[in-house]
Coordinates of C-alpha atoms in Angstrom, one line a residue:
Chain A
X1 CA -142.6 -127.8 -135.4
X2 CA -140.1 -126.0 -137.8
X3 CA -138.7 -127.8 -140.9
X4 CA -135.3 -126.8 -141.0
X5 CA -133.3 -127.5 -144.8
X6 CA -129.5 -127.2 -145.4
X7 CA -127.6 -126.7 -148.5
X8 CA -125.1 -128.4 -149.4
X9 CA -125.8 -131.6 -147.0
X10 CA -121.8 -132.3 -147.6
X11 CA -119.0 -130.6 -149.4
X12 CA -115.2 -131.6 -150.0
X13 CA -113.1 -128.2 -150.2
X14 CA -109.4 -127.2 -150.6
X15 CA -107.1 -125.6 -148.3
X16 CA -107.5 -122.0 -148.4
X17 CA -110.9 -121.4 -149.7
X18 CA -114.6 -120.7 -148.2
X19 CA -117.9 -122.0 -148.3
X20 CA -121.3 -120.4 -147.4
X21 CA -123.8 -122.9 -146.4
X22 CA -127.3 -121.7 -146.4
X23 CA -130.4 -122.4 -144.2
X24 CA -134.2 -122.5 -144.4
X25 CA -136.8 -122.6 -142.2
X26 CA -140.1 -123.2 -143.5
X27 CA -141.4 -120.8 -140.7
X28 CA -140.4 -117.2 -139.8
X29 CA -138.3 -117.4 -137.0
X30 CA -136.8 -114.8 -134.4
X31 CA -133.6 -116.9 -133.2
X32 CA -131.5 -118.7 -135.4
X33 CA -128.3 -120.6 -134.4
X34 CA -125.0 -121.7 -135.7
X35 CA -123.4 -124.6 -133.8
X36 CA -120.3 -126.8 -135.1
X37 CA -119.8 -130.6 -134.4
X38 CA -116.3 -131.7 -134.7
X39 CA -115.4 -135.6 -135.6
X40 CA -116.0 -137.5 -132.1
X41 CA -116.9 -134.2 -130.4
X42 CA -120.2 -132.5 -128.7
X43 CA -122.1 -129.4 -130.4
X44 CA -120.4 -126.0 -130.2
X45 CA -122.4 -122.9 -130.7
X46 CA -120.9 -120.5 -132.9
X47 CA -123.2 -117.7 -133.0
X48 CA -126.6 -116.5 -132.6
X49 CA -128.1 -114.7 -135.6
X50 CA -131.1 -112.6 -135.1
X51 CA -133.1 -110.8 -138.6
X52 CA -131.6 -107.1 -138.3
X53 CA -128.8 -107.5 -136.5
X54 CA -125.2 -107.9 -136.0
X55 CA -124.9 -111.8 -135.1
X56 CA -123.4 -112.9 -131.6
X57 CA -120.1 -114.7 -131.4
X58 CA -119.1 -117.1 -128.8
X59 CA -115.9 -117.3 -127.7
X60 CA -113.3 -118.8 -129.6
X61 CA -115.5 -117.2 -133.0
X62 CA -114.8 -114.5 -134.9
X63 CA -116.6 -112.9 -137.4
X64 CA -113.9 -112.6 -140.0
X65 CA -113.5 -116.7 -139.8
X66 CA -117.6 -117.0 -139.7
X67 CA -119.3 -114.4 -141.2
X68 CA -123.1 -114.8 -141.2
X69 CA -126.0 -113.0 -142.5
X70 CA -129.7 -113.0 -141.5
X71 CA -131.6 -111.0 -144.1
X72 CA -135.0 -112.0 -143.1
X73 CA -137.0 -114.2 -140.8
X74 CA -136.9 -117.8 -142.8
X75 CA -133.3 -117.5 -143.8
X76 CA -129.6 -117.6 -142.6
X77 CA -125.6 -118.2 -144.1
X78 CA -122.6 -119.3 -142.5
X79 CA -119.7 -118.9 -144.4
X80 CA -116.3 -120.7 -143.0
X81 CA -113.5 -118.3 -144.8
X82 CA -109.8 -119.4 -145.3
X83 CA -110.3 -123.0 -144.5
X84 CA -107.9 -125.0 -143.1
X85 CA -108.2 -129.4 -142.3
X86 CA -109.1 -128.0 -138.6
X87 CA -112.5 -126.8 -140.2
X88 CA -113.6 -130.2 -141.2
X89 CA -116.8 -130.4 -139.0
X90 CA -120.8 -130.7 -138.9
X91 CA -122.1 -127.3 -139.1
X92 CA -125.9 -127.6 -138.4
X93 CA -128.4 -124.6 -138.3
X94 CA -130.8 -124.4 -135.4
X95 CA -133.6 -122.3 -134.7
X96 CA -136.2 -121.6 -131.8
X97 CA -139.5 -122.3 -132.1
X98 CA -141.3 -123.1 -128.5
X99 CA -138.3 -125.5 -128.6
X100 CA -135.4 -125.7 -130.4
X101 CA -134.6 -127.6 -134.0
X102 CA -131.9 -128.3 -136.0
X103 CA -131.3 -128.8 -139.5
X104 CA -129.9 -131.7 -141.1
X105 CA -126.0 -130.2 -140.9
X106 CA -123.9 -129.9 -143.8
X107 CA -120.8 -131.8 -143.4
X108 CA -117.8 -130.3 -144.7
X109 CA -113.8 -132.0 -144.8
X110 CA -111.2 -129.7 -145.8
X111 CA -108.0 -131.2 -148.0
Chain B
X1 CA -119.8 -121.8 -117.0
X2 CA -122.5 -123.9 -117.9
X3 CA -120.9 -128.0 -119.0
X4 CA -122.7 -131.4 -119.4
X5 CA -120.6 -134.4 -119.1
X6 CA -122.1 -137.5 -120.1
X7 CA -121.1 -141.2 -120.1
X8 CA -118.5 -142.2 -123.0
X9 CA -119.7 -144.5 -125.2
X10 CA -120.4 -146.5 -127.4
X11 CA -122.8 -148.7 -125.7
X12 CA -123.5 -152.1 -127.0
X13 CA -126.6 -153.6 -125.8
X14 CA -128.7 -157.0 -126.7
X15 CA -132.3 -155.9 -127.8
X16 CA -135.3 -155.8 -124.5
X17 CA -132.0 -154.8 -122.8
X18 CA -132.5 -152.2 -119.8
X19 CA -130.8 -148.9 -121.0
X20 CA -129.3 -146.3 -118.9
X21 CA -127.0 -143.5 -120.0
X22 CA -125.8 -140.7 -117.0
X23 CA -125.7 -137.1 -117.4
X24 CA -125.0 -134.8 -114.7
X25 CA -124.6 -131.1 -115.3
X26 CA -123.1 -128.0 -113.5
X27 CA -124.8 -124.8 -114.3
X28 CA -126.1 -122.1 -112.0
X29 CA -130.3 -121.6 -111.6
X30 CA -132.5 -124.1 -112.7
X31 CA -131.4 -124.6 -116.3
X32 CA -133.7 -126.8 -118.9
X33 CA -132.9 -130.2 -119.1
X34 CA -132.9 -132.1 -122.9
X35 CA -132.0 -135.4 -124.6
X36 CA -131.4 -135.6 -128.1
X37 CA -130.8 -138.3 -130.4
X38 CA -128.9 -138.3 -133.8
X39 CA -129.7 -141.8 -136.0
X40 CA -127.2 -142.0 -138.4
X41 CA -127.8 -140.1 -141.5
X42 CA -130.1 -137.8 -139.9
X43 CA -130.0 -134.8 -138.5
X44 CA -130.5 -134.0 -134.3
X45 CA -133.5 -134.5 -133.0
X46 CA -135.3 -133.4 -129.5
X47 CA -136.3 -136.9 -127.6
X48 CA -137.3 -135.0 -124.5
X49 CA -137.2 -132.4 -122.3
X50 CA -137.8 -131.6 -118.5
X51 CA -137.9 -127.6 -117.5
X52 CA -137.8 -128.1 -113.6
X53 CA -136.6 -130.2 -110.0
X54 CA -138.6 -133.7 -110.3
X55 CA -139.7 -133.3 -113.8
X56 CA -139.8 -136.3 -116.0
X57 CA -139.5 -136.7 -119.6
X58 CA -140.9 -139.2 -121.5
X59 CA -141.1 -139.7 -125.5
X60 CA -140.7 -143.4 -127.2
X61 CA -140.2 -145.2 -124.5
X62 CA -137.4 -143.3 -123.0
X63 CA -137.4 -141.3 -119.9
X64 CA -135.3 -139.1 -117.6
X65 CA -136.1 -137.3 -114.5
X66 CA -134.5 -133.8 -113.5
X67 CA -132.9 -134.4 -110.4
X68 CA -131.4 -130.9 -108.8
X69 CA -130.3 -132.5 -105.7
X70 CA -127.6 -134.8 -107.6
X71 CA -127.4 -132.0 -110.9
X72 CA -128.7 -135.3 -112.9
X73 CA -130.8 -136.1 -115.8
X74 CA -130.3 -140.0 -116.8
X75 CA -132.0 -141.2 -120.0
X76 CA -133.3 -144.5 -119.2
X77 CA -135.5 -146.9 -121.8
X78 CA -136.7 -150.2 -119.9
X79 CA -136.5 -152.4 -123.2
X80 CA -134.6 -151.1 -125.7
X81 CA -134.9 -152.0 -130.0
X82 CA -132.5 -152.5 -132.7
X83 CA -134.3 -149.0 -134.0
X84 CA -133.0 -147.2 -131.1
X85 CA -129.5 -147.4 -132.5
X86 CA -128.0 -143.9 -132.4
X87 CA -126.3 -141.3 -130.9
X88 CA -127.5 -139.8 -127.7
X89 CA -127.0 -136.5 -126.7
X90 CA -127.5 -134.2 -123.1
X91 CA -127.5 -130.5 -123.0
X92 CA -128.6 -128.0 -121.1
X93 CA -130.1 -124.5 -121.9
X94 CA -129.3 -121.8 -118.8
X95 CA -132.3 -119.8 -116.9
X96 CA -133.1 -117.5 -118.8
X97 CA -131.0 -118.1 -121.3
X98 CA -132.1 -117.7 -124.4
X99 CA -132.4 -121.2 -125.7
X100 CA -128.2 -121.2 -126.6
X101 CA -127.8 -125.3 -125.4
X102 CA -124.4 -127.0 -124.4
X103 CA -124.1 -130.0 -125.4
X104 CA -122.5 -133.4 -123.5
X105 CA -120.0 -135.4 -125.5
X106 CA -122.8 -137.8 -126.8
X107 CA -123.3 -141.5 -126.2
X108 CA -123.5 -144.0 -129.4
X109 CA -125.7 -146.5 -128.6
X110 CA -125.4 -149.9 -130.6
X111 CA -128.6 -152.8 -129.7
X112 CA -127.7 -156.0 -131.6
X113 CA -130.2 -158.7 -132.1

């Protein structure tokens, strides 16, 4: 089974600014996900990431709000841009390996 | 599209308690079937999983069958431990759909002594 890590685990941010979170696997990996877990809600998956390419959005995500990079097989960032309190959420990292893992989330509040 | 819907928690059972939780799903095909749990502080985990009609799965104790005729997949534990205390979620990955799951809502689950 994969070993997924997350940095930060949790960060308090102002109005306005962005944070990248990054994530590990400890295992080269084709598919890697982005999903979002908002206070009292389910799992939303923003985007799929795959090494080499452009990542795929869901609907209601945009690239300029979630940019995301993929430059090898082990390794993924999200970065939420111009946050606003409506960003405070989980974000956890997932990836496919015969089934599918997820990382520890980084939980992020926006004053 | 593809939705989960799940039974609103949070549950508060006594512990050797008999646990049920309902999911039902719409999705088109024969989608995969999961159950994963989230004790607090950690991150989600995969409890179990069923990939066709009549399958079972089974992990700790817990088990849920993959029922297409009623488009159900009910976690059920027979006796369940303080240890058990978590959130429980149900989601669904589409036929051939690349692995991208939808979630339900999630369940907490409390078991008091």
């Amino acid at each position: 089974s994969a070993v997924i890590s997350q940095k930060p685990s949790r960060d308090i941010c102002q109005r306005g600014t962005s944070l990248t979170i990054q994530c590990q696997v400890d295992s080269q990996v084709t598919m890697m996900f982005w999903y979002r877990q908002q206070p009292g809600q389910s799992l939303t998956l923003i985007a799929t990431a795959n090494q080499g390419s452009e990542a795929t959005y869901e609907s209601g995500f945009v690239i300029d709000k979630f940019p995301i990079s993929r430059p090898n097989l082990t390794f993924s960032t999200l970065t939420v841009s111009n946050m606003s309190p409506e960003d405070s959420s989980i974000y956890l990292c997932s990836v496919e390996d015969i089934t599918t893992f997820f990382g520890p989330g980084t939980r992020l509040t926006v004053l | 599209g593809n939705s989960v819907t799940q039974m609103e928690g949070p549950v508060t059972l006594s512990e050797e308690a008999f646990l049920t939780i309902n999911c039902t799903y719409t999705a088109t095909g024969y989608p995969s079937l999961f159950w994963y749990v989230q004790y607090p502080g950690e991150g989600l985990q995969l409890l179990l999983k069923a990939t066709k009609a009549d399958d079972k799965g089974s992990n700790k104790g817990f088990e849920a069958t993959y029922r297409k005729e009623t488009t159900s997949f009910h976690l059920e534990k027979g006796s369940v431990q303080v240890s058990d205390s978590a959130v429980y979620f149900c989601a669904l990955s589409p036929t051939g759909g690349g692995n991208k799951l939808t979630f339900g809502t999630g369940t907490q689950l409390k078991v008091e002594l």
